Coordinates of C-alpha atoms in Angstrom, one line a residue:
M18 CA 61.9 -54.3 -22.5
D19 CA 64.2 -54.3 -25.5
G20 CA 66.7 -51.3 -24.2
K21 CA 64.7 -48.8 -26.4
S22 CA 62.4 -45.9 -24.8
S23 CA 59.0 -46.8 -24.4
F24 CA 58.4 -43.2 -25.1
R25 CA 55.7 -42.7 -27.6
L26 CA 53.8 -39.7 -29.1
S27 CA 50.1 -40.6 -29.6
I28 CA 48.4 -38.5 -32.0
P29 CA 44.7 -39.0 -31.9
D30 CA 42.2 -40.2 -34.7
R31 CA 40.0 -37.3 -36.6
Q32 CA 37.1 -38.4 -34.4
S33 CA 38.7 -37.9 -31.0
M34 CA 39.8 -34.9 -32.6
S35 CA 36.7 -33.9 -33.4
R36 CA 35.3 -35.2 -30.1
S37 CA 37.8 -33.4 -28.0
I38 CA 37.4 -29.6 -29.9
A39 CA 33.5 -30.3 -29.9
Y40 CA 33.7 -31.0 -25.8
L41 CA 35.7 -28.0 -25.5
T42 CA 33.6 -25.7 -27.6
I43 CA 30.7 -26.6 -25.0
I44 CA 33.0 -25.4 -22.0
I45 CA 34.3 -22.1 -23.3
V46 CA 30.6 -21.5 -24.9
L47 CA 29.0 -22.6 -21.3
C48 CA 31.8 -20.5 -19.3
F49 CA 30.6 -17.0 -21.2
L50 CA 27.6 -17.9 -20.6
L51 CA 28.1 -18.5 -17.1
Y52 CA 30.8 -15.6 -16.1
D53 CA 27.8 -12.3 -15.6
Y54 CA 26.3 -15.4 -13.0
C55 CA 29.6 -16.7 -11.2
W56 CA 31.5 -12.9 -11.0
G57 CA 29.3 -10.1 -12.3
P58 CA 26.0 -9.2 -10.8
G59 CA 24.2 -12.3 -11.0
Y60 CA 21.3 -12.1 -13.4
P61 CA 20.4 -14.6 -16.2
T62 CA 21.8 -14.3 -19.2
S63 CA 20.4 -17.2 -20.6
P64 CA 16.3 -18.7 -20.5
L65 CA 17.7 -21.4 -19.1
D66 CA 19.3 -20.3 -16.8
Q67 CA 15.4 -19.7 -14.3
H68 CA 17.4 -18.8 -10.7
Y69 CA 20.1 -17.3 -9.7
A70 CA 21.4 -15.5 -7.0
Y71 CA 24.4 -12.4 -6.3
K72 CA 27.2 -12.4 -5.1
G73 CA 26.5 -11.5 -0.8
E74 CA 23.2 -12.6 -0.7
K75 CA 21.3 -15.5 0.6
I76 CA 18.1 -15.5 -1.9
T77 CA 17.7 -16.9 -4.7
W78 CA 15.8 -15.2 -7.5
K79 CA 14.0 -15.7 -10.6
A80 CA 13.1 -13.5 -13.6
C81 CA 9.9 -12.3 -13.9
G82 CA 9.3 -9.3 -16.3
D83 CA 10.6 -6.1 -17.1
I84 CA 9.6 -2.7 -16.4
A85 CA 11.1 0.5 -18.4
G86 CA 13.8 -1.5 -19.1
R87 CA 14.7 -2.7 -15.4
K88 CA 14.9 -6.2 -14.5
L89 CA 12.4 -7.2 -12.0
E90 CA 13.1 -10.2 -9.9
C91 CA 10.8 -12.7 -7.9
S92 CA 10.7 -15.1 -5.0
R93 CA 9.9 -16.9 -1.8
I94 CA 11.0 -16.9 2.1
D95 CA 10.2 -18.8 5.2
V96 CA 9.9 -16.9 7.8
P97 CA 8.8 -18.2 11.4
M98 CA 5.7 -18.2 12.6
D99 CA 7.0 -16.1 16.0
H100 CA 10.3 -13.9 16.1
F101 CA 10.2 -13.6 19.4
N102 CA 9.5 -16.9 20.5
L103 CA 11.1 -19.2 18.2
S104 CA 9.8 -22.6 20.1
K105 CA 7.0 -22.0 18.1
S106 CA 6.6 -24.4 15.2
G107 CA 5.7 -23.5 11.7
G108 CA 5.4 -19.5 9.9
F109 CA 4.3 -18.7 6.4
N110 CA 5.8 -18.1 3.3
L111 CA 6.0 -15.0 2.0
P112 CA 6.3 -13.8 -2.3
V113 CA 9.3 -11.1 -2.4
V114 CA 10.0 -8.8 -5.6
R115 CA 12.4 -6.3 -6.2
L116 CA 12.7 -3.7 -9.3
R117 CA 17.0 -3.3 -9.8
G118 CA 18.5 -0.2 -10.0
D119 CA 22.0 0.5 -10.8
D120 CA 24.2 -2.2 -9.5
G121 CA 25.8 -2.2 -6.1
S122 CA 22.7 -0.2 -4.8
K123 CA 21.4 -0.4 -1.5
N124 CA 17.9 -2.2 -1.3
L125 CA 15.0 0.4 -0.9
W126 CA 11.8 -0.7 0.9
V127 CA 8.8 0.7 -0.3
S128 CA 5.4 -0.5 1.8
P129 CA 1.2 0.7 0.9
G130 CA -1.7 0.9 3.3
G131 CA -3.9 -0.7 3.9
P132 CA -3.8 -2.9 5.5
G133 CA -3.9 -5.4 3.8
V134 CA -3.0 -4.0 0.4
S135 CA -0.2 -6.6 -1.7
G136 CA 3.3 -5.1 -2.0
V137 CA 3.3 -7.2 -4.8
A138 CA 1.1 -6.0 -6.8
F139 CA 2.0 -2.4 -5.4
L140 CA 5.2 -2.6 -7.2
H141 CA 3.9 -4.7 -11.0
N142 CA 1.5 -1.7 -10.7
R143 CA 3.4 1.1 -9.7
G144 CA 7.1 0.3 -9.5
E145 CA 8.0 2.3 -13.0
K146 CA 6.4 5.5 -11.6
L147 CA 8.3 5.0 -8.2
A148 CA 11.4 4.1 -9.8
T149 CA 11.3 7.4 -11.7
I150 CA 10.4 9.7 -8.6
I151 CA 13.3 7.7 -6.7
G152 CA 15.9 7.5 -9.3
S153 CA 18.0 4.1 -10.2
R154 CA 20.3 4.9 -6.7
F155 CA 18.5 2.0 -5.0
H156 CA 16.4 -1.1 -5.8
L157 CA 12.9 -0.5 -4.5
I158 CA 11.7 -4.1 -3.0
T159 CA 9.1 -5.2 -1.3
F160 CA 7.0 -8.2 -0.1
D161 CA 3.4 -9.8 0.4
A162 CA 2.9 -9.5 4.4
R163 CA 1.8 -12.9 6.5
G164 CA -1.4 -13.3 5.6
I165 CA -1.4 -11.2 2.6
N166 CA -2.4 -12.4 -1.1
G167 CA 0.7 -14.1 -2.2
S168 CA 1.1 -14.9 1.4
R169 CA 0.8 -19.0 2.3
P170 CA -1.1 -19.1 4.5
Q171 CA -3.1 -16.6 3.2
A172 CA -5.5 -14.5 5.8
L173 CA -8.9 -16.0 5.1
C174 CA -12.5 -16.3 7.0
Y175 CA -14.2 -18.6 4.7
P176 CA -12.7 -21.8 3.4
S177 CA -13.4 -21.0 -0.1
T178 CA -14.6 -18.4 -2.5
Q179 CA -17.4 -20.0 -3.3
V180 CA -18.4 -19.9 0.4
R181 CA -17.4 -16.8 1.1
K182 CA -20.1 -15.5 -1.8
S183 CA -22.2 -17.1 -0.3
L184 CA -21.8 -16.2 3.5
S185 CA -20.9 -12.8 3.1
I186 CA -23.6 -10.0 3.3
P187 CA -23.3 -6.2 1.8
E188 CA -21.9 -3.5 4.0
F189 CA -25.0 -1.9 5.7
Q190 CA -24.9 0.6 7.6
P191 CA -24.0 0.4 11.0
I192 CA -27.2 2.0 12.9
E193 CA -29.9 1.0 10.6
Y194 CA -28.8 -2.7 10.4
S195 CA -27.4 -2.9 13.5
P196 CA -28.8 -6.3 14.6
E197 CA -28.5 -7.8 11.4
V198 CA -24.3 -7.0 10.9
Y199 CA -24.1 -7.7 15.0
A200 CA -25.7 -10.9 14.2
W201 CA -23.4 -12.1 11.3
T202 CA -20.2 -10.6 12.9
K203 CA -20.4 -13.6 15.0
N204 CA -20.3 -15.8 13.0
F205 CA -17.5 -14.0 10.6
V206 CA -15.1 -13.6 13.4
Q207 CA -15.7 -16.9 14.4
G208 CA -15.0 -18.3 10.8
C209 CA -11.6 -15.9 10.5
R210 CA -10.4 -18.4 14.1
D211 CA -11.5 -22.0 12.8
T212 CA -9.6 -21.0 9.2
M213 CA -6.6 -19.7 10.4
S214 CA -6.2 -21.6 13.5
E215 CA -2.6 -21.1 15.3
H216 CA -1.5 -18.9 11.9
G217 CA -4.4 -16.1 13.1
L218 CA -2.6 -15.6 15.5
Y219 CA 0.6 -14.2 14.3
I220 CA -0.5 -12.1 11.4
N221 CA 0.5 -8.7 13.4
T222 CA 2.2 -5.6 12.6
P223 CA 4.9 -6.3 14.7
Q224 CA 5.6 -9.8 13.1
T225 CA 5.5 -8.1 10.0
A226 CA 8.8 -5.6 11.2
A227 CA 10.5 -8.8 11.8
D228 CA 10.0 -10.5 8.5
M229 CA 11.4 -7.6 7.2
N230 CA 14.7 -7.8 9.1
T231 CA 14.6 -11.7 8.0
V232 CA 14.6 -9.9 4.2
L233 CA 16.9 -7.7 4.9
D234 CA 19.8 -10.9 6.3
A235 CA 18.9 -12.4 3.2
L236 CA 19.9 -10.1 1.3
G237 CA 22.8 -8.8 3.2
Q238 CA 21.8 -5.7 4.0
H239 CA 22.2 -4.4 7.8
E240 CA 20.3 -0.8 7.0
M241 CA 16.5 -0.2 6.8
F242 CA 15.5 1.8 3.6
F243 CA 11.7 2.4 3.9
W244 CA 8.8 4.3 2.1
G245 CA 5.8 3.6 4.3
I246 CA 2.4 4.9 3.0
S247 CA -0.7 5.0 4.9
Y248 CA -1.4 2.0 7.7
A249 CA 2.5 1.1 6.6
T250 CA 3.6 4.8 8.5
A251 CA 2.4 2.3 11.3
L252 CA 4.7 -0.5 9.9
G253 CA 8.0 2.0 9.8
Q254 CA 7.4 3.4 13.1
T255 CA 7.2 -0.4 14.5
Y256 CA 10.1 -1.6 12.5
A257 CA 12.1 2.0 14.2
T258 CA 10.5 1.3 17.0
I259 CA 11.7 -2.8 17.7
F260 CA 15.0 -2.2 15.3
P261 CA 16.4 1.2 16.0
E262 CA 19.6 1.0 15.1
R263 CA 18.8 -0.5 11.5
S264 CA 16.6 2.4 11.1
H265 CA 18.9 4.3 8.5
R266 CA 16.4 5.8 5.9
I267 CA 12.8 5.7 7.0
V268 CA 10.2 7.7 5.3
V269 CA 6.2 7.9 6.2
D270 CA 3.9 9.6 4.5
G271 CA 0.5 10.2 5.5
V272 CA 1.0 8.9 9.3
V273 CA -0.9 6.8 11.6
S274 CA -0.4 7.3 15.4
N275 CA 1.5 4.5 16.5
F276 CA 0.2 5.4 20.3
R277 CA -3.2 5.0 19.2
W278 CA -3.1 2.5 17.1
Y279 CA -1.8 -0.2 19.5
E280 CA -3.5 1.3 22.7
D281 CA -7.1 3.0 21.9
P282 CA -9.9 1.0 21.6
F283 CA -11.4 3.9 18.9
S284 CA -8.1 4.3 17.3
D285 CA -10.4 5.6 14.2
S286 CA -11.6 8.0 16.4
G287 CA -10.9 11.9 14.9
S288 CA -9.5 10.5 11.8
L289 CA -11.9 11.9 9.6
Q290 CA -10.9 15.3 11.4
D291 CA -10.3 17.0 7.9
A292 CA -12.1 14.9 5.9
E293 CA -14.9 17.9 5.2
R294 CA -12.1 20.4 4.8
V295 CA -11.2 18.3 2.0
L296 CA -14.8 17.5 0.3
Y297 CA -15.2 21.8 0.3
G298 CA -12.1 22.3 -0.8
F299 CA -13.6 20.0 -3.7
F300 CA -16.1 22.4 -4.1
E301 CA -13.7 25.7 -4.1
E302 CA -11.3 24.6 -5.9
C303 CA -14.0 23.6 -8.6
M304 CA -15.1 27.5 -8.6
K305 CA -11.4 28.9 -8.3
A306 CA -11.1 27.0 -11.9
G307 CA -14.5 28.0 -13.6
N308 CA -14.3 26.4 -17.0
D309 CA -12.1 24.0 -16.6
C310 CA -14.1 22.1 -13.7
P311 CA -17.5 20.3 -15.5
L312 CA -19.5 21.4 -12.2
S313 CA -19.0 24.7 -11.8
V314 CA -21.5 25.7 -14.2
L315 CA -24.2 24.2 -11.8
A316 CA -24.0 27.0 -9.3
D317 CA -22.4 30.4 -8.7
T318 CA -20.5 29.9 -5.0
A319 CA -19.1 26.8 -3.7
E320 CA -21.2 26.6 -0.7
E321 CA -24.3 26.3 -2.9
L322 CA -22.4 23.6 -5.5
Q323 CA -21.9 21.7 -2.4
D324 CA -25.8 21.5 -1.1
K325 CA -26.7 20.9 -4.7
V326 CA -24.4 17.5 -4.8
L327 CA -25.2 16.3 -1.4
S328 CA -28.7 17.3 -1.4
F329 CA -28.4 15.6 -4.9
A330 CA -27.0 12.2 -2.7
G331 CA -30.0 12.6 -0.5
K332 CA -32.5 11.9 -2.7
L333 CA -30.5 8.8 -3.9
K334 CA -32.3 7.4 -0.5
E335 CA -34.8 5.4 -2.9
P336 CA -31.7 3.6 -5.4
V337 CA -32.7 4.4 -9.1
S338 CA -32.3 1.7 -11.6
I339 CA -29.6 2.0 -13.8
Y340 CA -30.1 0.0 -17.1
I341 CA -27.5 0.1 -19.7
N342 CA -27.8 -3.5 -21.8
R343 CA -28.5 -7.1 -20.4
S344 CA -25.2 -7.6 -19.2
Q345 CA -24.6 -4.1 -17.0
W346 CA -27.4 -3.6 -14.9
G347 CA -28.2 -2.0 -11.7
L348 CA -28.6 0.3 -8.9
L349 CA -27.0 3.7 -7.7
R350 CA -27.5 4.1 -4.2
S351 CA -26.7 7.4 -1.5
E352 CA -24.0 5.2 -0.4
D353 CA -22.1 5.0 -3.7
L354 CA -22.3 8.5 -4.4
I355 CA -20.9 9.3 -0.8
Y356 CA -19.3 6.8 0.2
T357 CA -17.5 5.9 -3.1
A358 CA -17.4 8.9 -5.6
L359 CA -16.9 11.9 -3.1
F360 CA -15.4 9.7 0.2
G361 CA -12.9 8.2 -2.8
A362 CA -12.1 11.6 -4.4
L363 CA -11.1 12.7 -1.4
Y364 CA -7.8 10.9 -1.4
S365 CA -6.4 11.6 -5.5
P366 CA -7.4 15.3 -6.0
A367 CA -5.4 14.5 -9.7
T368 CA -9.0 12.6 -9.8
W369 CA -11.3 15.7 -9.1
W370 CA -11.4 16.7 -13.2
S371 CA -13.4 13.4 -13.8
V372 CA -15.4 13.3 -10.7
A373 CA -17.0 16.4 -11.6
D374 CA -17.8 15.1 -15.0
R375 CA -19.4 12.7 -13.8
L376 CA -21.2 14.4 -10.9
N377 CA -22.5 17.0 -13.7
K378 CA -23.8 14.7 -15.9
L379 CA -25.7 12.4 -13.1
L380 CA -27.3 15.8 -11.9
Q381 CA -28.2 16.4 -15.4
G382 CA -29.8 13.6 -15.9
N383 CA -27.6 11.1 -17.3
A384 CA -26.6 8.2 -14.5
T385 CA -24.1 5.7 -17.1
E386 CA -20.5 7.1 -16.2
A387 CA -21.4 7.2 -12.8
F388 CA -23.0 4.0 -12.5
L389 CA -19.6 3.0 -14.0
A390 CA -17.8 4.5 -12.1
W391 CA -19.5 3.8 -8.7
G392 CA -22.3 1.9 -8.4
S393 CA -20.5 -1.7 -8.4
K394 CA -16.8 -0.7 -7.2
G395 CA -15.8 -1.0 -3.3
P396 CA -12.5 0.5 -1.4
Y397 CA -9.3 -1.1 -2.7
A398 CA -11.5 -3.6 -5.7
D399 CA -7.9 -4.0 -6.9
W400 CA -5.5 -4.1 -4.6
L401 CA -6.3 -8.0 -2.8
V402 CA -7.1 -6.8 0.7
D403 CA -9.2 -9.5 1.4
E404 CA -9.4 -10.3 5.3
A405 CA -6.3 -9.6 5.9
L406 CA -7.5 -6.6 6.8
Y407 CA -9.3 -7.5 9.3
F408 CA -6.4 -10.0 11.1
I409 CA -4.1 -7.3 10.5
A410 CA -6.2 -4.2 12.4
N411 CA -7.6 -7.3 14.9
N412 CA -4.3 -8.2 16.3
D413 CA -3.0 -4.5 16.4
N414 CA -5.8 -2.6 17.7
P415 CA -7.2 -3.8 21.3
S416 CA -10.3 -5.6 20.1
G417 CA -12.3 -8.5 21.4
P418 CA -14.5 -8.9 25.2
D419 CA -11.6 -7.7 27.0
H420 CA -11.6 -4.0 26.0
W421 CA -15.4 -3.8 24.2
P422 CA -18.3 -4.6 25.7
Q423 CA -20.3 -6.8 23.9
D424 CA -24.0 -6.4 24.6
R425 CA -24.9 -4.6 21.0
H426 CA -27.1 -2.0 23.1
E427 CA -24.0 -1.3 24.6
F428 CA -22.0 -1.5 21.9
L429 CA -24.1 1.2 20.0
D430 CA -23.9 3.8 22.6
L431 CA -20.1 4.0 22.3
V432 CA -20.6 3.9 18.5
R433 CA -23.2 6.4 17.7
P434 CA -21.1 9.5 18.5
L435 CA -17.9 7.9 16.3
L436 CA -20.5 7.8 13.4
N437 CA -21.3 11.6 14.3
E438 CA -18.7 12.5 13.7
S439 CA -17.8 13.1 9.6
L440 CA -20.5 12.6 6.7
F441 CA -18.1 9.5 5.9
S442 CA -17.8 8.3 9.3
P443 CA -20.5 4.8 8.6
A444 CA -17.6 3.6 5.8
M445 CA -15.0 4.1 8.2
H446 CA -16.9 2.5 11.8
L447 CA -18.4 -0.2 10.1
S448 CA -15.6 -2.9 11.0
S449 CA -16.0 -1.6 14.5
Y450 CA -19.0 -4.7 14.8
K451 CA -15.1 -6.6 13.8
R452 CA -13.3 -5.5 15.9
Q453 CA -15.7 -5.5 19.0
Q454 CA -16.6 -9.0 18.9
W455 CA -12.9 -10.3 17.8
L456 CA -11.5 -14.0 18.9
I457 CA -8.7 -14.3 18.3
P458 CA -6.3 -13.3 22.0
K459 CA -3.3 -10.9 20.9
T460 CA -0.1 -12.2 20.9
H461 CA 1.7 -9.2 21.3
D462 CA 2.8 -6.6 23.9
F463 CA 4.2 -4.3 21.3
R464 CA 3.5 -0.5 22.7
Q465 CA 4.9 2.9 21.1
K466 CA 7.9 4.2 23.1
M467 CA 8.9 7.8 23.7
N468 CA 11.8 9.2 21.9
V469 CA 13.5 6.4 20.0
K470 CA 16.6 7.4 19.1
T471 CA 17.5 6.0 15.6
A472 CA 20.1 5.4 13.4
H473 CA 19.3 8.2 12.1
P474 CA 16.0 10.9 12.3
L475 CA 12.9 9.8 9.9
L476 CA 11.2 12.2 8.0
V477 CA 8.0 12.7 8.2
L478 CA 5.7 13.4 5.1
S479 CA 1.6 15.1 5.2
T480 CA -0.3 17.4 2.8
T481 CA -2.1 20.3 5.4
W482 CA -5.4 18.2 4.4
D483 CA -5.3 14.9 4.3
P484 CA -8.7 13.0 4.4
V485 CA -8.0 10.1 7.0
T486 CA -4.7 10.5 8.3
P487 CA -4.7 14.2 9.9
F488 CA -1.9 16.6 9.9
S489 CA -2.3 17.0 13.4
T490 CA -0.7 13.3 13.8
T491 CA 2.3 14.3 12.3
G492 CA 3.5 15.5 16.0
S493 CA 2.9 11.9 17.5
V494 CA 5.9 10.7 15.2
L495 CA 8.0 13.8 16.4
A496 CA 7.0 12.8 20.1
A497 CA 8.1 8.8 19.3
F498 CA 11.9 9.8 17.6
E499 CA 14.1 12.3 18.2
G500 CA 14.9 14.0 15.6
S501 CA 12.3 13.8 13.2
Q502 CA 11.2 16.9 10.7
I503 CA 7.9 17.3 9.0
L504 CA 8.1 18.1 5.0
E505 CA 4.5 19.5 4.2
L506 CA 2.6 19.6 1.4
E507 CA 0.7 22.6 0.9
G508 CA -2.5 20.9 -0.2
Y509 CA -5.3 17.8 0.1
G510 CA -5.5 15.1 -0.7
H511 CA -4.3 11.7 1.3
T512 CA -0.4 11.2 1.6
T513 CA 1.8 13.5 -0.8
F514 CA 1.4 10.9 -3.7
A515 CA -1.7 12.7 -3.8
M516 CA -1.0 15.4 -5.9
P517 CA 2.7 16.2 -8.2
S518 CA 5.4 18.1 -6.2
R519 CA 8.6 17.9 -7.4
C520 CA 9.5 19.8 -4.4
V521 CA 8.4 16.3 -2.4
A522 CA 10.4 14.4 -4.7
K523 CA 14.3 15.8 -4.2
H524 CA 13.9 16.4 -0.7
V525 CA 13.0 12.6 -0.3
R526 CA 15.4 12.0 -2.5
A527 CA 18.0 14.1 -1.1
F528 CA 17.4 12.3 2.0
L529 CA 17.4 8.6 1.4
Y530 CA 21.0 9.0 -0.8
D531 CA 22.6 11.3 1.1
G532 CA 20.0 11.8 4.5
T533 CA 19.4 15.4 4.0
L534 CA 17.1 15.8 6.5
V535 CA 14.6 19.0 6.3
E536 CA 14.8 22.0 8.1
K537 CA 12.4 22.3 10.7
H538 CA 9.0 21.7 9.3
T539 CA 9.7 22.5 5.8
K540 CA 7.0 23.1 3.1
C541 CA 6.1 22.7 -0.6
K542 CA 3.7 23.6 -3.0
V543 CA 1.5 22.0 -5.6
D544 CA 2.9 21.6 -9.2
G545 CA -0.3 22.2 -11.6
P546 CA -3.8 22.7 -11.1
Y547 CA -6.3 20.0 -9.1
F548 CA -8.5 20.3 -12.1
M549 CA -6.9 19.2 -15.2
R550 CA -8.2 16.7 -17.7
P551 CA -7.3 13.3 -18.2
D552 CA -6.2 13.7 -22.0
Q553 CA -5.0 17.3 -21.5
D554 CA -0.7 18.2 -22.0
V555 CA 1.2 18.3 -19.2
P556 CA 3.3 21.1 -18.9
R557 CA 6.5 20.7 -20.6
F558 CA 9.7 22.0 -18.6
I559 CA 13.2 22.7 -19.0
D560 CA 14.8 19.7 -17.2
S561 CA 13.8 16.7 -18.1
D562 CA 14.4 15.0 -15.3
D563 CA 12.2 16.9 -14.0
E564 CA 9.2 16.5 -16.5
A565 CA 9.6 12.5 -15.8
I566 CA 9.4 13.2 -12.0
Y567 CA 5.9 15.3 -12.5
R568 CA 4.9 12.9 -15.1
A569 CA 5.1 10.2 -12.7
Q570 CA 3.8 11.7 -9.8
L571 CA 0.7 13.1 -11.8
Q572 CA 0.3 9.3 -13.6
I573 CA 0.5 7.7 -9.8
A574 CA -2.1 10.3 -8.4
R575 CA -4.8 9.7 -11.0
D576 CA -4.5 5.8 -10.6
G577 CA -3.9 5.6 -7.2
F578 CA -0.7 4.2 -4.9

């Protein structure tokens, strides 16, 4: 040491200075890009950010699209094999999808019917219209329930698509082809049990209800906001019974009686009690519409028109060959006309103009459009139901040898009366063979309770004339849940999605947003005519929100929910 200070001011060289500035620039840019992820609403602000999370949530999302300016995000979540016995190993992995509303919104669970319909496909296909009807004050969320579509494992009765094609049989008439269907079903139910092994035991509605809590917990939300349609009304009621303290807003639309669903081997009996009334409504409204209904030119009265169409369907007991070109040809059968065309039309009166147009052409000798629409279509063709339907229904309903005679003749003695309930009964009751012979034992003891007190009363929706979930069933919900109230859409069709009604939409919004329950048995009118050409301009409304709701409802009614 020379006694002088050893401190020196070090000035970096030009290369070091450039490197420092570059590092600082990178840090500033990264902080800017990651600001929303770390401190903001949480969505990715760069294509490089493939996964992200939100404050207060324990679930990681991935951007998977955009619907009408709203972000669509996807994830997957693990759920236990058995929520009610956590010592069971294994489980399911379920796809979850969410369409975002305003930042800070609650999550509203939307669930389609079936059972077995894909919630993920439902939100992808109907999310924009649902968001318009409900408004932006909710995120819309759903999943593919255990066993369904993207669930892993998926509920299957065949090891591969190729095997399914080689071993499946057409859905024959349950009486005429009883020996064949009965014998084939023995192998089918064995295949279901062997293919799914232990997982098959736990594909049922109570487990799905508990799965919904796993998702809600991951979202950091205690309160359940839920709109369930058709079969999903059974899911909603099951949830509200098991978890009443979390049931803050439960909407059930097109009601299944949970008392019958879980306890009656013939739970389908009576479900078609209003189907013929809806069918007659089709012909009656056609005649009222006059020139706006293409079929009206063929008769003078609704009775005459109905007789003419059903007589023609009867003649198709001998199938008609239809040849369009070398890649489009086949048969048009009586079953196609009755079960696909007419029965399908009962669900969605908004499609009645198109159905009438095809029927008019068919009865006058032009079968091309009828064949293309109905000749090769099956129920839920676009919704990926597959075998999940049978697992869920048969694991919930009383099924198998403990509840059904296994002798084929004794079985037919029980089923024949059901098949005479309605023109459409064979389409509804063919699955009874699978219920009779189902080999998977029930693993839950759920029964619907009476007078359940939920965090907030339920809102019960129904049309006056529903072909498969009759209005009379709404009484079962009132008996099950204290304070529940009914909102009736005065019209035809399955659920209030069958026809537009701004009145229904506004009551549902008030219930979901503010908990405003309708007064005892409130009624709403259908907006617009039953027979309207698909290319016809929709009515104009003074209020733009009214018009948007109407257009969204009309599109869902035409496309199906």
